[in-house]
Short mmCIF file of C-alpha atoms in Angstrom, two decimals:
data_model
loop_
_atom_site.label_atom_id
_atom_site.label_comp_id
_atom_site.label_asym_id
_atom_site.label_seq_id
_atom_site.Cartn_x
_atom_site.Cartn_y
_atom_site.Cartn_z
CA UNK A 1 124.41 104.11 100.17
CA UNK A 2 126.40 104.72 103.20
CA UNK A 3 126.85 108.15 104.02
CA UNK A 4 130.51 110.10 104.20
CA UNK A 5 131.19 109.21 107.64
CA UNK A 6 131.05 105.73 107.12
CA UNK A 7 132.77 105.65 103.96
CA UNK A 8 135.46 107.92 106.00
CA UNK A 9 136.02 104.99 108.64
CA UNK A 10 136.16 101.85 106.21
CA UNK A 11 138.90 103.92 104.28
CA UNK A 12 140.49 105.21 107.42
CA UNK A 13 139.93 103.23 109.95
CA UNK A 14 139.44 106.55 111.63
CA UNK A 15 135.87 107.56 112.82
CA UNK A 16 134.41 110.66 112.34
CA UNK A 17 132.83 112.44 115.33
CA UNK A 18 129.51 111.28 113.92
CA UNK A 19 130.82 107.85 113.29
CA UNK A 20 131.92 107.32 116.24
CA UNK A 21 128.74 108.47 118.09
CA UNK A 22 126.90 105.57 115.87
CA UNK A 23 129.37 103.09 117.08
CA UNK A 24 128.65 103.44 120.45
CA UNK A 25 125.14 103.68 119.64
CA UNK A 26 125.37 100.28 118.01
CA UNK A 27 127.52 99.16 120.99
CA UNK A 28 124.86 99.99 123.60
CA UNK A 29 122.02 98.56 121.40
CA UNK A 30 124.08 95.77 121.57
CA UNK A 31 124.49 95.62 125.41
CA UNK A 32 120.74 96.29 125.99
CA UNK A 33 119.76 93.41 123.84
CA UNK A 34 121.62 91.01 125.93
CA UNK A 35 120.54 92.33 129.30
CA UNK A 36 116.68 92.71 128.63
CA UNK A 37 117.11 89.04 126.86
CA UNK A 38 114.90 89.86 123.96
CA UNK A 39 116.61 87.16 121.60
CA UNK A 40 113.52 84.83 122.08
CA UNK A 41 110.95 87.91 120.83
CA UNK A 42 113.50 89.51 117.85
CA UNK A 43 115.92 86.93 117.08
CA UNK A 44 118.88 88.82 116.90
CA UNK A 45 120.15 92.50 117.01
CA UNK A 46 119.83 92.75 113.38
CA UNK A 47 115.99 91.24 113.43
CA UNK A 48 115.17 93.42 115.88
CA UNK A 49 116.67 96.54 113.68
CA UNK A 50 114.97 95.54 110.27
CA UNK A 51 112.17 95.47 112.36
CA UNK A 52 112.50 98.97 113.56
CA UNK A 53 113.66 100.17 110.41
CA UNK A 54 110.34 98.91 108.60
CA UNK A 55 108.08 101.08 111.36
CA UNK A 56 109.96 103.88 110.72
CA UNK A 57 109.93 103.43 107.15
CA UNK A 58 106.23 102.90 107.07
CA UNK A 59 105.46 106.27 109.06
CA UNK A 60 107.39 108.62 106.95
CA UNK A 61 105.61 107.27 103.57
CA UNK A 62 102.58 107.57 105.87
CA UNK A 63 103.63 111.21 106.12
CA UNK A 64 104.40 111.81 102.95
CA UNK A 65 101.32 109.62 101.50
CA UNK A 66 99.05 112.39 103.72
CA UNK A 67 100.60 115.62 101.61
CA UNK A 68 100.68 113.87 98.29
CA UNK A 69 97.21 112.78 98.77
CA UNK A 70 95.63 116.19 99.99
CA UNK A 71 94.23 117.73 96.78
CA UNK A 72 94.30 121.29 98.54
CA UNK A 73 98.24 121.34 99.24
CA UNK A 74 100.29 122.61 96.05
CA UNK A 75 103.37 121.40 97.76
CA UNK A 76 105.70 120.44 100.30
CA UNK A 77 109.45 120.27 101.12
CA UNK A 78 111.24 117.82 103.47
CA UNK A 79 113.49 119.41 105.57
CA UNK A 80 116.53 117.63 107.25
CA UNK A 81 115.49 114.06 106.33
CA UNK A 82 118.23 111.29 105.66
CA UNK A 83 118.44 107.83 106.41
CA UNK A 84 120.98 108.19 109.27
CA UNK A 85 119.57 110.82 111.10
CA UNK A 86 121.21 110.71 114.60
CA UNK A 87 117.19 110.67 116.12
CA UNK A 88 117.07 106.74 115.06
CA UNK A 89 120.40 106.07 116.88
CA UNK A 90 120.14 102.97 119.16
CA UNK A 91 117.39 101.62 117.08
CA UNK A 92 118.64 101.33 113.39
CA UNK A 93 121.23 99.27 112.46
CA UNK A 94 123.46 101.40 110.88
CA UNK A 95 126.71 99.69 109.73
CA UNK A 96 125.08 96.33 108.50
CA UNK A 97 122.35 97.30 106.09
CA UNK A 98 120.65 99.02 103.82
CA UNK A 99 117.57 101.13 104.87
CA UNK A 100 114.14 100.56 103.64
CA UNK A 101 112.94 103.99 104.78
CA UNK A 102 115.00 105.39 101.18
CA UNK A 103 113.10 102.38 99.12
CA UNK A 104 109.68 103.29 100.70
CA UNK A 105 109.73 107.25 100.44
CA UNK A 106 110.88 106.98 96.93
CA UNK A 107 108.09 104.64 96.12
CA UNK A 108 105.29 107.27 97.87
CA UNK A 109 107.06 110.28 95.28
CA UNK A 110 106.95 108.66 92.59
CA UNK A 111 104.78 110.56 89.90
CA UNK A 112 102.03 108.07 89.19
CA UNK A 113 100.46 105.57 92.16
CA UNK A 114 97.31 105.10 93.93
CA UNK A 115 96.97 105.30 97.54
CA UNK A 116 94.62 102.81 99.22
CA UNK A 117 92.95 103.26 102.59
CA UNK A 118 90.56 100.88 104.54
CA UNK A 119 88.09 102.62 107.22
CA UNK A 120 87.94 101.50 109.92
CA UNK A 121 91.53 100.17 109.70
CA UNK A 122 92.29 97.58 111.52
CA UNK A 123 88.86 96.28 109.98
CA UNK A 124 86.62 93.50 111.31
CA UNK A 125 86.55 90.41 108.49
CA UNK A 126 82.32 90.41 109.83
CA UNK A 127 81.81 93.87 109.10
CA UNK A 128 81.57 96.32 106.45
CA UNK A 129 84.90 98.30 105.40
CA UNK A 130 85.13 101.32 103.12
CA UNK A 131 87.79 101.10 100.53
CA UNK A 132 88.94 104.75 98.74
CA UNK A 133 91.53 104.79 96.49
CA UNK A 134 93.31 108.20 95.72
CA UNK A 135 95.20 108.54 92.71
CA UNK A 136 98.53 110.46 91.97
CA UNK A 137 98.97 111.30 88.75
CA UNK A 138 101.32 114.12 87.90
CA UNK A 139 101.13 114.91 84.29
CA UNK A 140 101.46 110.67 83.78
CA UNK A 141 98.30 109.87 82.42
CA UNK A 142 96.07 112.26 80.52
CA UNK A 143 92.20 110.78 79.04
CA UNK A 144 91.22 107.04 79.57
CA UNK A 145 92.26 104.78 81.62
CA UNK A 146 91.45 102.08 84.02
CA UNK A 147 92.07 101.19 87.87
CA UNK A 148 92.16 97.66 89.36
CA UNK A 149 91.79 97.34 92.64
CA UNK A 150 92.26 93.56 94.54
CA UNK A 151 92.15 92.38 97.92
CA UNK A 152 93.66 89.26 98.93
CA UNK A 153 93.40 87.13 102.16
CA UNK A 154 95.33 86.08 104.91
CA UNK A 155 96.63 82.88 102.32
CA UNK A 156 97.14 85.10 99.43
CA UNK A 157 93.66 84.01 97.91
CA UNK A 158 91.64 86.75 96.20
CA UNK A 159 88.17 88.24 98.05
CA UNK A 160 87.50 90.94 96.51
CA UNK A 161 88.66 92.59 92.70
CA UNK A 162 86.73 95.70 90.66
CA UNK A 163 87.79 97.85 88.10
CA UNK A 164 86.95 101.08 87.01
CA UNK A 165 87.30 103.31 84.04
CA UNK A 166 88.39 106.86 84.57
CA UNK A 167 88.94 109.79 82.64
CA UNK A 168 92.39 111.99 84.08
CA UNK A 169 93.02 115.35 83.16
CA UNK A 170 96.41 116.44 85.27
CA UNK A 171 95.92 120.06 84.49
CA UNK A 172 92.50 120.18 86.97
CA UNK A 173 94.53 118.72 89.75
CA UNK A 174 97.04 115.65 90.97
CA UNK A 175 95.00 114.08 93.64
CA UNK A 176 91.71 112.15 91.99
CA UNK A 177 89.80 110.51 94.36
CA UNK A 178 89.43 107.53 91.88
CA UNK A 179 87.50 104.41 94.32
CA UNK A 180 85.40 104.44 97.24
CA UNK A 181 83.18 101.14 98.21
CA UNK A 182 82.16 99.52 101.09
CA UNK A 183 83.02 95.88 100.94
CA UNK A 184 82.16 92.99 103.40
CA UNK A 185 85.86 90.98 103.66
CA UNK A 186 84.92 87.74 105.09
CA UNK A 187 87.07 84.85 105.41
CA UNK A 188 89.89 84.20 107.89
CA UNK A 189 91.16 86.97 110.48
CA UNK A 190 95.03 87.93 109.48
CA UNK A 191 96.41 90.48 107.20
CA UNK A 192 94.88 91.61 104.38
CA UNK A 193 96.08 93.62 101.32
CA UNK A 194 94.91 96.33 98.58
CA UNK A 195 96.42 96.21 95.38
CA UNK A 196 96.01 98.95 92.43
CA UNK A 197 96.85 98.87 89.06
#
């Protein structure tokens, strides 16, 4: 959703202070782009802006993931947090479109999911790698249930899948450390992903 400020202009075709500070923002981003020629690395102003916009998406859930996850912290609050915050001016794109950084936090809250890690991360496909899984589960699940947890290749092809039964009980605390393995990847250097279910 765009916030008041925009809505303000497109209905007025008068900019707010705020808006107008963005505008220029946008205007000098703009500028930049064609003086340091960086068409032939990001494409386009927008590109480059998605781009930016999925970093700083991916280090607030990081944030976030790191309270959920600690099963010593009772809480937390964020404080002065919205998807236009004037500290991402002249890197997010902020008339064109929608921010990720809303999809992703939302997605880290929710009340049930399991976090993944990989140590060391980035791993080496020729070494070992320990996988932990940490599940969130606030009052979601109570007695059986079971975790799946894949990893698939640089081509989408499956390398490694286990599953595991647990037992949850929300009332003795949120954060269950549910998986931990060490697991020899193999295969093809690239990017590779956990998936939990």
């Amino acid at each position: 959703d765009m916030p008041a400020s925009v809505k303000e202009f497109e209905a007025t075709g008068k900019p707010s202070v705020e808006g107008a500070i963005w505008r220029r923002c946008l205007e000098n981003l703009e500028a930049g782009f064609q003086k340091y020629d960086l068409a032939p690395v990001f494409g386009s102003v927008a590109e480059f802006c998605r781009h930016t916009d999925e970093i700083h998406a991916d280090a607030q859930a990081e944030m976030l993931q790191a309270l959920r996850t600690n099963p010593f912290n009772s809480g937390y609050a964020v404080s002065c947090f919205h998807d236009l915050g004037i500290w991402y001016c002249g890197i997010t794109n902020i008339f064109r479109d929608p921010k990720p950084v809303s999809r992703r936090l939302a997605k880290v809250n929710a009340p049930l999911f399991p976090f993944i890690e990989a140590e060391p991360a980035p791993a080496r496909t020729d070494e070992q790698v320990k996988v932990r899984c940490i599940l969130v589960n606030e009052d979601v699940l109570k007695g059986p249930a079971t975790l799946t947890l894949t990893i698939t290749g640089p081509g989408r092809e499956e390398v490694f899948s286990e599953t595991r039964r647990l037992t949850l009980d929300p009332g003795k605390g949120y954060a269950v450390p549910a998986f931990e393995k060490s697991v020899k990847l193999g295969g093809a250097s690239g990017h590779y992903v956990t998936h939990g279910v």
